[in-house]
């Protein structure tokens, strides 16, 4: 039986945790061990599809040799962001030490090393919308509420992620 907490894409695993009590320890552990994981703020993710689009774009960039960042993890974060500013993208989407919810994206084979260290509850990725901060999403993606009269929030976000490479800002 498939594990309902996993959604793999090109050997990447995505997992959502809430009530995390040791995020600063997890961040130190990932950094010290140079583990290939993104530790993301779920509040900016509207739907798992948004993450899939960014992952697909990052993997494509890696395969084509067109990455804007140094590794796949930071490229995923960069692709999630509406900004072409790498520092802004990382600062905005990477989890903060005091966060209690975390979305992890990383190497499927190494996931057990981080999963067991997290003091929190793993929940299905499909529950990500419970943690979405719509006002924050509207702000960072520069979505006007009038746009949502003709489109969904997810479509507006995906549009910005997909078209970032073709805009001047």
PDB file of N, CA and C in Angstrom, residues 5 14 18 22 24 28 30 33-35 47 50 58 72 75 89 96 99 107 110 115 125 132 136 145 167:
ATOM      1  N   UNK A   5       1.442   9.971   2.654  1.00  0.00           N
ATOM      2  CA  UNK A   5       2.169  11.204   2.938  1.00  0.00           C
ATOM      3  C   UNK A   5       3.193  11.532   1.855  1.00  0.00           C
ATOM      4  N   UNK A  14       7.734  14.943  -1.064  1.00  0.00           N
ATOM      5  CA  UNK A  14       7.150  16.122  -0.437  1.00  0.00           C
ATOM      6  C   UNK A  14       6.387  15.654   0.795  1.00  0.00           C
ATOM      7  N   UNK A  18       2.955  19.526  10.858  1.00  0.00           N
ATOM      8  CA  UNK A  18       2.424  20.602  11.701  1.00  0.00           C
ATOM      9  C   UNK A  18       2.850  20.338  13.143  1.00  0.00           C
ATOM     10  N   UNK A  22      10.786  21.510  16.848  1.00  0.00           N
ATOM     11  CA  UNK A  22      12.251  21.595  16.765  1.00  0.00           C
ATOM     12  C   UNK A  22      12.744  22.028  15.382  1.00  0.00           C
ATOM     13  N   UNK A  24      14.288  24.706  14.340  1.00  0.00           N
ATOM     14  CA  UNK A  24      15.657  25.243  14.297  1.00  0.00           C
ATOM     15  C   UNK A  24      16.679  24.102  14.323  1.00  0.00           C
ATOM     16  N   UNK A  28      19.403  23.184  11.292  1.00  0.00           N
ATOM     17  CA  UNK A  28      20.835  22.995  11.561  1.00  0.00           C
ATOM     18  C   UNK A  28      21.309  21.618  11.075  1.00  0.00           C
ATOM     19  N   UNK A  30      19.981  19.708   8.684  1.00  0.00           N
ATOM     20  CA  UNK A  30      20.002  19.674   7.217  1.00  0.00           C
ATOM     21  C   UNK A  30      21.221  20.415   6.682  1.00  0.00           C
ATOM     22  N   UNK A  33      24.647  18.535   7.656  1.00  0.00           N
ATOM     23  CA  UNK A  33      24.839  17.282   6.926  1.00  0.00           C
ATOM     24  C   UNK A  33      24.766  17.482   5.410  1.00  0.00           C
ATOM     25  N   UNK A  34      24.549  18.715   4.980  1.00  0.00           N
ATOM     26  CA  UNK A  34      24.394  19.029   3.552  1.00  0.00           C
ATOM     27  C   UNK A  34      23.361  18.124   2.888  1.00  0.00           C
ATOM     28  N   UNK A  35      22.245  17.940   3.575  1.00  0.00           N
ATOM     29  CA  UNK A  35      21.181  17.098   3.035  1.00  0.00           C
ATOM     30  C   UNK A  35      20.399  17.862   1.968  1.00  0.00           C
ATOM     31  N   UNK A  47      -1.757  24.983  -3.215  1.00  0.00           N
ATOM     32  CA  UNK A  47      -2.178  23.644  -3.619  1.00  0.00           C
ATOM     33  C   UNK A  47      -0.913  22.837  -3.954  1.00  0.00           C
ATOM     34  N   UNK A  50       0.854  23.647  -7.287  1.00  0.00           N
ATOM     35  CA  UNK A  50       1.784  24.788  -7.330  1.00  0.00           C
ATOM     36  C   UNK A  50       3.214  24.297  -7.107  1.00  0.00           C
ATOM     37  N   UNK A  58      12.124  23.412 -12.055  1.00  0.00           N
ATOM     38  CA  UNK A  58      13.488  23.312 -11.522  1.00  0.00           C
ATOM     39  C   UNK A  58      14.227  22.113 -12.117  1.00  0.00           C
ATOM     40  N   UNK A  72      19.560  22.017  -6.927  1.00  0.00           N
ATOM     41  CA  UNK A  72      18.147  21.779  -7.227  1.00  0.00           C
ATOM     42  C   UNK A  72      17.233  22.313  -6.130  1.00  0.00           C
ATOM     43  N   UNK A  75      16.874  25.949  -6.500  1.00  0.00           N
ATOM     44  CA  UNK A  75      16.179  26.205  -7.772  1.00  0.00           C
ATOM     45  C   UNK A  75      14.674  25.985  -7.616  1.00  0.00           C
ATOM     46  N   UNK A  89      13.732  35.330  -2.953  1.00  0.00           N
ATOM     47  CA  UNK A  89      13.028  34.053  -3.064  1.00  0.00           C
ATOM     48  C   UNK A  89      13.353  33.146  -1.886  1.00  0.00           C
ATOM     49  N   UNK A  96      11.201  29.711   8.782  1.00  0.00           N
ATOM     50  CA  UNK A  96      11.894  30.418   9.858  1.00  0.00           C
ATOM     51  C   UNK A  96      11.990  29.506  11.077  1.00  0.00           C
ATOM     52  N   UNK A  99       8.785  28.807  13.063  1.00  0.00           N
ATOM     53  CA  UNK A  99       7.609  28.228  12.405  1.00  0.00           C
ATOM     54  C   UNK A  99       7.255  26.887  13.036  1.00  0.00           C
ATOM     55  N   UNK A 107      15.245  14.573  -1.376  1.00  0.00           N
ATOM     56  CA  UNK A 107      15.609  13.268  -1.894  1.00  0.00           C
ATOM     57  C   UNK A 107      14.831  12.163  -1.187  1.00  0.00           C
ATOM     58  N   UNK A 110      16.774   9.654   1.048  1.00  0.00           N
ATOM     59  CA  UNK A 110      17.326  10.184   2.294  1.00  0.00           C
ATOM     60  C   UNK A 110      16.259  10.707   3.250  1.00  0.00           C
ATOM     61  N   UNK A 115      12.896  12.600   8.562  1.00  0.00           N
ATOM     62  CA  UNK A 115      11.549  12.298   9.064  1.00  0.00           C
ATOM     63  C   UNK A 115      11.587  11.906  10.540  1.00  0.00           C
ATOM     64  N   UNK A 125      -0.253  15.759   2.339  1.00  0.00           N
ATOM     65  CA  UNK A 125       0.040  16.967   1.579  1.00  0.00           C
ATOM     66  C   UNK A 125      -1.237  17.643   1.080  1.00  0.00           C
ATOM     67  N   UNK A 132      -2.453  27.722   4.165  1.00  0.00           N
ATOM     68  CA  UNK A 132      -2.254  28.820   3.214  1.00  0.00           C
ATOM     69  C   UNK A 132      -2.748  30.128   3.804  1.00  0.00           C
ATOM     70  N   UNK A 136      -1.219  36.768   2.311  1.00  0.00           N
ATOM     71  CA  UNK A 136       0.224  36.759   2.041  1.00  0.00           C
ATOM     72  C   UNK A 136       0.505  36.307   0.610  1.00  0.00           C
ATOM     73  N   UNK A 145      -7.319  41.505  -6.156  1.00  0.00           N
ATOM     74  CA  UNK A 145      -8.552  40.756  -5.893  1.00  0.00           C
ATOM     75  C   UNK A 145      -9.490  40.748  -7.097  1.00  0.00           C
ATOM     76  N   UNK A 167       9.081  37.741 -18.226  1.00  0.00           N
ATOM     77  CA  UNK A 167       8.742  39.102 -17.817  1.00  0.00           C
ATOM     78  C   UNK A 167      10.022  39.878 -17.531  1.00  0.00           C
TER      79      UNK A 167
END
